[in-house]
Short mmCIF file of C-alpha atoms and ligand atoms in Angstrom, two decimals:
data_model
loop_
_atom_site.label_atom_id
_atom_site.label_comp_id
_atom_site.label_asym_id
_atom_site.label_seq_id
_atom_site.Cartn_x
_atom_site.Cartn_y
_atom_site.Cartn_z
CA MET E 1 29.45 26.82 16.43
CA THR E 2 30.14 27.47 12.57
CA ALA E 3 27.50 27.95 9.90
CA ILE E 4 28.76 24.87 8.25
CA ASP E 5 28.40 23.06 11.60
CA LYS E 6 24.82 24.20 11.86
CA LYS E 7 23.94 23.29 8.33
CA THR E 8 25.18 19.66 8.88
CA LEU E 9 23.02 19.30 12.02
CA ILE E 10 20.00 20.47 10.10
CA GLU E 11 20.64 18.08 7.23
CA GLU E 12 21.19 15.33 9.72
CA ARG E 13 18.01 15.90 11.42
CA VAL E 14 15.99 15.97 8.17
CA ASN E 15 17.49 12.85 7.31
CA THR E 16 16.75 10.99 10.62
CA GLY E 17 13.32 12.57 10.89
CA LEU E 18 11.79 15.75 12.40
CA LEU E 19 11.35 15.58 16.31
CA GLY E 20 8.14 17.27 17.98
CA GLN E 21 6.04 14.79 15.88
CA TRP E 22 3.75 12.01 16.55
CA TYR E 23 4.61 8.96 14.08
CA PRO E 24 2.75 5.67 13.57
CA VAL E 25 5.10 2.92 14.83
CA ALA E 26 2.86 -0.10 14.60
CA LYS E 27 -0.44 -1.43 13.88
CA SER E 28 -2.75 -1.48 17.02
CA VAL E 29 -2.95 -5.45 16.90
CA GLU E 30 0.72 -5.91 16.98
CA VAL E 31 0.74 -4.65 20.47
CA LYS E 32 -0.59 -7.00 22.96
CA GLY E 33 -0.90 -7.42 26.87
CA THR E 34 0.83 -10.58 26.69
CA ARG E 35 4.34 -9.93 25.37
CA PRO E 36 6.38 -6.75 24.62
CA HIS E 37 6.63 -5.38 20.95
CA GLY E 38 9.79 -3.88 19.94
CA VAL E 39 9.92 -1.16 17.08
CA LYS E 40 12.70 1.20 15.90
CA ALA E 41 11.74 4.70 15.11
CA LEU E 42 13.88 7.61 14.27
CA GLY E 43 17.02 5.46 15.10
CA GLN E 44 15.83 4.71 18.60
CA LYS E 45 14.73 1.29 19.78
CA LEU E 46 11.48 1.38 21.76
CA VAL E 47 9.36 -1.35 23.51
CA LEU E 48 5.77 -1.26 23.50
CA TRP E 49 3.19 -3.25 25.49
CA ARG E 50 -0.43 -2.89 27.05
CA ASP E 51 -0.80 -2.49 30.84
CA GLY E 52 -3.24 -3.88 32.94
CA SER E 53 -5.94 -1.46 31.82
CA GLY E 54 -5.19 -2.15 28.07
CA LYS E 55 -3.43 1.10 27.59
CA ILE E 56 -0.08 1.22 25.49
CA ARG E 57 2.89 2.15 27.24
CA CYS E 58 6.28 2.91 25.48
CA ILE E 59 9.92 3.34 26.88
CA GLU E 60 13.35 2.79 25.43
CA ASP E 61 14.10 -0.79 24.65
CA PHE E 62 16.97 -1.08 27.02
CA CYS E 63 17.11 -2.60 30.25
CA PRO E 64 18.59 -0.16 32.85
CA HIS E 65 20.75 -3.06 34.65
CA ARG E 66 22.86 -3.94 31.65
CA GLY E 67 21.02 -2.81 28.36
CA ALA E 68 19.52 -6.07 27.29
CA PRO E 69 16.42 -5.48 25.10
CA LEU E 70 13.50 -5.31 27.12
CA SER E 71 11.34 -6.59 24.15
CA TYR E 72 12.77 -9.96 24.72
CA GLY E 73 11.18 -9.96 28.19
CA GLU E 74 7.83 -10.63 29.68
CA ILE E 75 4.91 -8.57 30.88
CA HIS E 76 4.32 -8.80 34.84
CA GLU E 77 1.12 -7.22 36.17
CA GLY E 78 1.28 -4.35 33.48
CA ASN E 79 5.02 -3.80 33.73
CA ILE E 80 7.75 -5.25 31.86
CA GLY E 81 10.38 -7.77 33.06
CA CYS E 82 13.86 -8.18 31.64
CA ARG E 83 14.63 -11.72 30.43
CA TYR E 84 18.35 -11.48 31.22
CA HIS E 85 18.08 -11.11 35.16
CA GLY E 86 14.52 -10.28 35.92
CA VAL E 87 14.62 -6.52 36.51
CA VAL E 88 11.19 -5.03 36.34
CA VAL E 89 10.36 -1.68 34.92
CA ASP E 90 7.08 0.41 34.56
CA GLY E 91 5.57 2.37 31.74
CA GLU E 92 7.23 5.48 33.00
CA GLY E 93 10.57 3.88 32.87
CA VAL E 94 10.89 3.53 36.57
CA VAL E 95 12.46 0.38 38.03
CA VAL E 96 9.97 -1.20 39.99
CA ARG E 97 11.69 -4.41 41.26
CA VAL E 98 15.29 -5.99 41.35
CA PRO E 99 14.21 -9.87 42.10
CA ALA E 100 17.79 -10.85 42.27
CA MET E 101 18.90 -8.49 44.79
CA PRO E 102 17.28 -7.75 48.04
CA GLU E 103 16.60 -4.03 48.80
CA CYS E 104 18.66 -2.77 45.66
CA ALA E 105 19.05 0.78 45.41
CA LEU E 106 17.98 0.82 41.72
CA GLU E 107 14.25 0.25 42.85
CA GLY E 108 12.27 3.54 42.43
CA ARG E 109 14.61 5.09 40.12
CA LYS E 110 13.42 6.64 36.93
CA ALA E 111 16.11 5.07 34.51
CA LEU E 112 14.34 5.20 31.24
CA THR E 113 12.89 7.64 28.89
CA SER E 114 9.05 7.11 28.50
CA PHE E 115 7.05 8.28 25.46
CA GLU E 116 3.44 9.48 24.96
CA VAL E 117 1.28 6.92 22.93
CA THR E 118 -2.16 7.27 21.28
CA GLU E 119 -4.09 4.99 19.26
CA SER E 120 -6.23 5.85 16.34
CA ASN E 121 -7.66 4.01 13.21
CA ASP E 122 -5.85 0.71 13.96
CA ALA E 123 -2.52 2.40 14.50
CA VAL E 124 -0.21 3.18 17.39
CA PHE E 125 1.19 6.72 17.46
CA VAL E 126 4.16 7.67 19.48
CA TYR E 127 5.19 11.23 20.32
CA PHE E 128 8.91 12.25 19.77
CA PRO E 129 9.31 15.53 21.93
CA SER E 130 11.43 18.46 20.61
CA VAL E 131 12.99 21.19 22.67
CA GLU E 132 10.25 23.73 21.12
CA GLN E 133 7.50 21.06 21.89
CA PRO E 134 8.12 19.03 24.65
CA LYS E 135 4.63 18.16 25.36
CA ALA E 136 2.65 16.51 22.57
CA PRO E 137 0.19 18.61 20.79
CA GLU E 138 -2.98 17.28 19.28
CA LEU E 139 -2.67 14.42 16.77
CA VAL E 140 -4.66 15.64 13.94
CA MET E 141 -5.96 12.88 11.72
CA PRO E 142 -7.44 13.23 8.36
CA ARG E 143 -10.94 13.90 7.92
CA GLU E 144 -11.54 10.55 6.09
CA LEU E 145 -10.25 8.70 9.25
CA ARG E 146 -12.60 10.62 11.58
CA SER E 147 -15.80 10.13 9.47
CA ASP E 148 -18.27 7.19 9.46
CA ALA E 149 -18.86 8.03 5.73
CA TRP E 150 -15.50 6.39 4.85
CA THR E 151 -14.19 2.70 5.20
CA GLY E 152 -11.03 1.27 4.55
CA PHE E 153 -7.94 -0.78 5.57
CA LEU E 154 -4.68 0.10 7.05
CA CYS E 155 -1.66 -1.43 5.26
CA THR E 156 1.81 -1.07 6.36
CA SER E 157 5.27 -1.77 4.63
CA VAL E 158 9.18 -1.56 5.42
CA TRP E 159 10.85 0.08 2.84
CA GLU E 160 14.79 -0.09 2.69
CA THR E 161 15.00 3.70 1.86
CA ASN E 162 15.22 6.84 3.66
CA TYR E 163 11.68 8.06 4.47
CA ARG E 164 12.55 11.43 2.54
CA TYR E 165 12.21 9.25 -0.51
CA ALA E 166 9.08 8.09 0.33
CA LEU E 167 7.63 11.47 1.00
CA ASP E 168 9.25 12.60 -2.41
CA ASN E 169 7.44 9.94 -4.17
CA LEU E 170 4.11 10.85 -2.57
CA ALA E 171 4.59 14.45 -3.93
CA ASP E 172 5.39 13.26 -7.26
CA PRO E 173 2.07 12.45 -9.03
CA MET E 174 3.82 12.24 -12.44
CA HIS E 175 5.30 8.89 -11.65
CA GLY E 176 1.76 7.34 -11.75
CA CYS E 177 1.45 6.76 -15.50
CA TYR E 178 4.98 5.65 -16.03
CA LEU E 179 6.16 3.55 -13.04
CA HIS E 180 2.52 2.08 -12.51
CA SER E 181 1.73 2.20 -16.04
CA GLU E 182 0.98 -1.76 -16.23
CA SER E 183 -1.11 -1.78 -13.38
CA PHE E 184 -5.00 -2.18 -12.88
CA THR E 185 -5.87 1.32 -12.36
CA LEU E 186 -2.88 3.55 -13.32
CA ALA E 187 -2.72 2.81 -17.21
CA TYR E 188 -4.72 5.68 -18.37
CA GLY E 189 -4.14 9.41 -19.23
CA SER E 190 -1.53 11.33 -20.96
CA LYS E 191 1.99 10.83 -20.32
CA GLN E 192 3.03 14.48 -20.62
CA ASP E 193 2.05 17.30 -18.72
CA LEU E 194 2.93 20.28 -16.41
CA MET E 195 2.55 20.10 -12.59
CA LYS E 196 1.08 23.04 -10.53
CA LEU E 197 1.15 23.78 -6.78
CA ASP E 198 -1.39 25.34 -4.66
CA LYS E 199 -1.21 26.39 -1.25
CA THR E 200 -3.78 25.00 1.15
CA GLU E 201 -5.01 25.98 4.60
CA HIS E 202 -2.67 23.34 6.09
CA GLY E 203 0.03 22.47 3.52
CA PHE E 204 -0.29 22.00 -0.31
CA HIS E 205 -1.89 20.52 -3.16
CA ILE E 206 0.21 19.29 -6.16
CA SER E 207 -1.51 18.51 -9.42
CA ARG E 208 -1.26 17.82 -12.96
CA VAL E 209 -2.41 20.62 -15.03
CA GLY E 210 -3.79 18.91 -18.12
CA GLN E 211 -5.81 16.13 -16.59
CA ALA E 212 -7.76 15.27 -13.64
CA GLY E 213 -9.51 12.09 -12.36
CA GLU E 214 -7.76 9.71 -14.97
CA ASN E 215 -4.80 8.59 -13.16
CA PHE E 216 -2.84 9.49 -9.80
CA ASP E 217 -3.07 13.08 -11.02
CA TRP E 218 -2.82 15.05 -7.66
CA SER E 219 -1.78 14.57 -4.13
CA GLU E 220 -1.92 16.90 -0.88
CA PHE E 221 0.27 17.24 1.92
CA GLU E 222 -1.26 18.55 5.46
CA VAL E 223 1.24 19.81 8.01
CA HIS E 224 0.04 20.41 11.59
CA ALA E 225 2.02 21.18 14.73
CA GLY E 226 2.56 17.75 15.64
CA ASN E 227 2.22 15.50 12.62
CA MET E 228 1.95 15.43 8.73
CA PHE E 229 0.34 13.25 6.38
CA CYS E 230 -0.51 12.90 2.55
CA PHE E 231 -3.62 11.93 0.64
CA LEU E 232 -4.33 11.33 -3.04
CA ASP E 233 -6.83 9.61 -5.12
CA ILE E 234 -6.67 6.46 -7.44
CA PRO E 235 -9.32 6.46 -10.10
CA TYR E 236 -11.28 3.00 -9.97
CA PRO E 237 -12.70 1.42 -12.97
CA PRO E 238 -16.34 0.06 -12.48
CA ALA E 239 -14.95 -3.39 -12.25
CA ALA E 240 -13.71 -2.43 -8.82
CA GLY E 241 -17.03 -2.03 -7.30
CA PRO E 242 -19.13 0.76 -6.03
CA GLY E 243 -17.89 4.18 -4.79
CA GLY E 244 -15.76 5.86 -7.47
CA PHE E 245 -12.17 6.52 -6.59
CA MET E 246 -10.10 5.16 -3.65
CA ARG E 247 -8.38 7.38 -1.41
CA ILE E 248 -4.98 6.71 -0.07
CA ILE E 249 -3.87 8.31 2.99
CA GLY E 250 -0.16 8.01 3.71
CA PHE E 251 1.93 8.64 6.76
CA VAL E 252 5.79 7.85 6.95
CA LEU E 253 7.77 6.72 9.70
CA PRO E 254 11.62 7.28 9.45
CA ILE E 255 12.79 3.95 11.09
CA ASP E 256 16.48 5.06 10.67
CA GLU E 257 18.57 6.85 8.09
CA ARG E 258 18.30 3.63 5.63
CA SER E 259 14.85 2.52 5.98
CA CYS E 260 11.16 3.80 6.88
CA LYS E 261 7.82 2.25 7.25
CA VAL E 262 4.68 3.52 5.22
CA PHE E 263 1.29 3.52 6.73
CA PHE E 264 -1.20 3.64 3.88
CA TRP E 265 -5.03 3.71 4.71
CA ARG E 266 -7.01 2.74 1.60
CA MET E 267 -10.35 4.29 1.83
CA ARG E 268 -13.57 4.67 0.02
CA GLU E 269 -16.68 6.72 0.69
CA VAL E 270 -19.28 3.95 0.50
CA SER E 271 -22.04 3.05 2.98
CA GLY E 272 -24.66 0.40 3.33
CA PHE E 273 -24.45 -2.66 1.09
CA ALA E 274 -21.97 -1.15 -1.22
CA ARG E 275 -19.61 -0.80 1.66
CA ASP E 276 -19.88 -4.18 2.35
CA SER E 277 -19.43 -5.37 -0.94
CA TRP E 278 -16.40 -3.29 -1.53
CA ARG E 279 -14.76 -4.42 1.73
CA PHE E 280 -15.44 -8.20 0.60
CA LEU E 281 -14.12 -7.41 -2.88
CA TYR E 282 -11.04 -5.66 -1.33
CA ARG E 283 -10.23 -8.69 0.52
CA ALA E 284 -11.05 -11.15 -1.86
CA LYS E 285 -9.23 -9.57 -5.01
CA LEU E 286 -8.13 -5.91 -4.91
CA GLU E 287 -5.78 -5.88 -2.11
CA GLN E 288 -3.29 -7.93 -4.08
CA ASN E 289 -3.54 -5.40 -6.99
CA HIS E 290 -2.77 -2.55 -4.56
CA TRP E 291 0.20 -4.52 -3.03
CA ASN E 292 1.40 -5.26 -6.73
CA VAL E 293 1.49 -1.26 -7.33
CA LEU E 294 3.08 -0.58 -3.87
CA GLU E 295 5.78 -2.95 -4.68
CA GLN E 296 6.71 -1.13 -7.73
CA ASP E 297 7.27 2.00 -5.61
CA ARG E 298 9.04 0.11 -3.08
CA VAL E 299 11.48 -1.55 -5.47
CA MET E 300 12.27 1.81 -7.34
CA LEU E 301 12.98 3.80 -4.16
CA GLU E 302 15.18 1.04 -2.92
CA GLY E 303 17.17 1.02 -5.84
CA MET E 304 18.12 4.66 -5.63
CA PRO E 305 21.49 5.49 -4.02
CA ASP E 306 21.15 7.09 -0.60
CA ASP E 307 22.74 10.36 -1.82
CA ALA E 308 20.74 10.29 -5.19
CA ARG E 309 19.73 14.09 -4.25
CA LYS E 310 23.44 15.29 -4.62
CA ARG E 311 23.36 14.52 -8.33
CA GLU E 312 19.78 14.83 -9.32
CA MET E 313 18.62 17.27 -11.89
CA LEU E 314 15.04 18.57 -11.04
CA TYR E 315 12.59 19.70 -13.62
CA GLN E 316 9.15 21.54 -13.44
CA HIS E 317 7.48 18.48 -12.20
CA ASP E 318 9.44 18.30 -9.05
CA ILE E 319 7.84 21.25 -7.58
CA GLY E 320 6.14 19.09 -4.97
CA VAL E 321 9.27 17.34 -4.19
CA SER E 322 11.07 20.64 -3.59
CA ARG E 323 8.03 21.86 -1.55
CA ILE E 324 8.05 19.05 0.83
CA ARG E 325 11.87 18.99 1.21
CA GLN E 326 11.55 23.01 2.13
CA ILE E 327 8.97 21.97 4.71
CA LEU E 328 11.13 19.56 6.43
CA THR E 329 14.28 21.69 6.15
CA ARG E 330 12.74 24.72 7.82
CA ALA E 331 11.33 22.76 10.58
CA ALA E 332 14.69 21.02 11.10
CA LYS E 333 16.28 24.53 11.13
CA SER E 334 13.89 25.82 13.81
CA GLN E 335 14.55 22.70 15.87
CA ILE E 336 18.28 22.82 15.76
CA GLU E 337 18.44 26.53 16.48
CA ALA E 338 16.24 25.92 19.54
CA GLU E 339 18.49 23.22 20.73
CA LEU E 340 21.67 25.28 20.33
CA ALA E 341 20.03 28.23 22.17
CA ARG E 342 19.15 25.95 25.04
CA ALA E 343 22.58 24.60 24.97
CA GLN E 344 24.20 28.19 25.12
CA ALA E 345 21.82 29.20 28.02
CA ALA E 346 23.03 26.18 29.95
CA GLU E 347 26.61 27.01 29.54
S1 FES K 1 20.22 -6.70 31.83
FE1 FES K 1 18.12 -6.73 32.23
S2 FES K 1 18.10 -7.56 34.13
FE2 FES K 1 20.11 -7.61 33.75
FE1 FE2 K 2 3.51 5.07 -6.85
#
């Protein structure tokens, strides 16, 4: 293996998405006990469903008989039955029954990869094992999502762009006062500044030097052993109800090299009557404003070429962008090296 090959493998791993990570793949309400739900994540097709106890199961979306999508099938007593010829597979990927063929040797065979699944805050997370971390570490959720003091809503959206652009966008507070300058909450503050980056216990904080609390002026990334997320604040005018700023918590799922799914929790720290009134106002009016802002991000990122980074010319404001890329590349390098070492040991 030459150094160039290794570099290519690292670049490919960054591009398809790191392994050894929990990723949100769906909203909890999308996964039912009545029919299977297909998703794509890290270039792989997966199927999810709820078994008899309500627990979500996840295996490859591939029938062991001839490869039909199991997500087109049906749920039988907590297992999944293929629509094509009826083969039934359980949540561990083991063939339970081949109804068309008596005493078929396939029965009892572990034929498919199964994935660990957990649910948190209305989202379904799937763990993608790596050589270094085959067993799932704890999924660390942001403190706002673990606290009763906060309330909010999960919104998801598919963006036809590589997930790296979505992360870059979150590490780039300076775009707020330009891209979103026509919006309800992001029209304020100066359009010129410097950025600074501070290390934090679990990641980094990127902020404008010259202003705070006027626009999207900072964001922060937390990187844990098995997942990463970002958060930022959007200042809120008094017309948007009680409770000060709105905090956005973002996770990004790489669907494949060309698309990603963003999972944003829109949160406020409000209680009692203020909580009810904000939740009402959000549903009635504010949600549409937030979608409009998010659409501006989506349209901009989808318009950028896949290989924009080969020609880009970064400047001082892009220290957050550089930092997130460095984190991804380092993790990918370590994963690829562990895989190569294992392959060599097996030779
Ligand atoms: S392909 Fe699924 S049962 Fe034949
Ligand atoms: Fe934005």
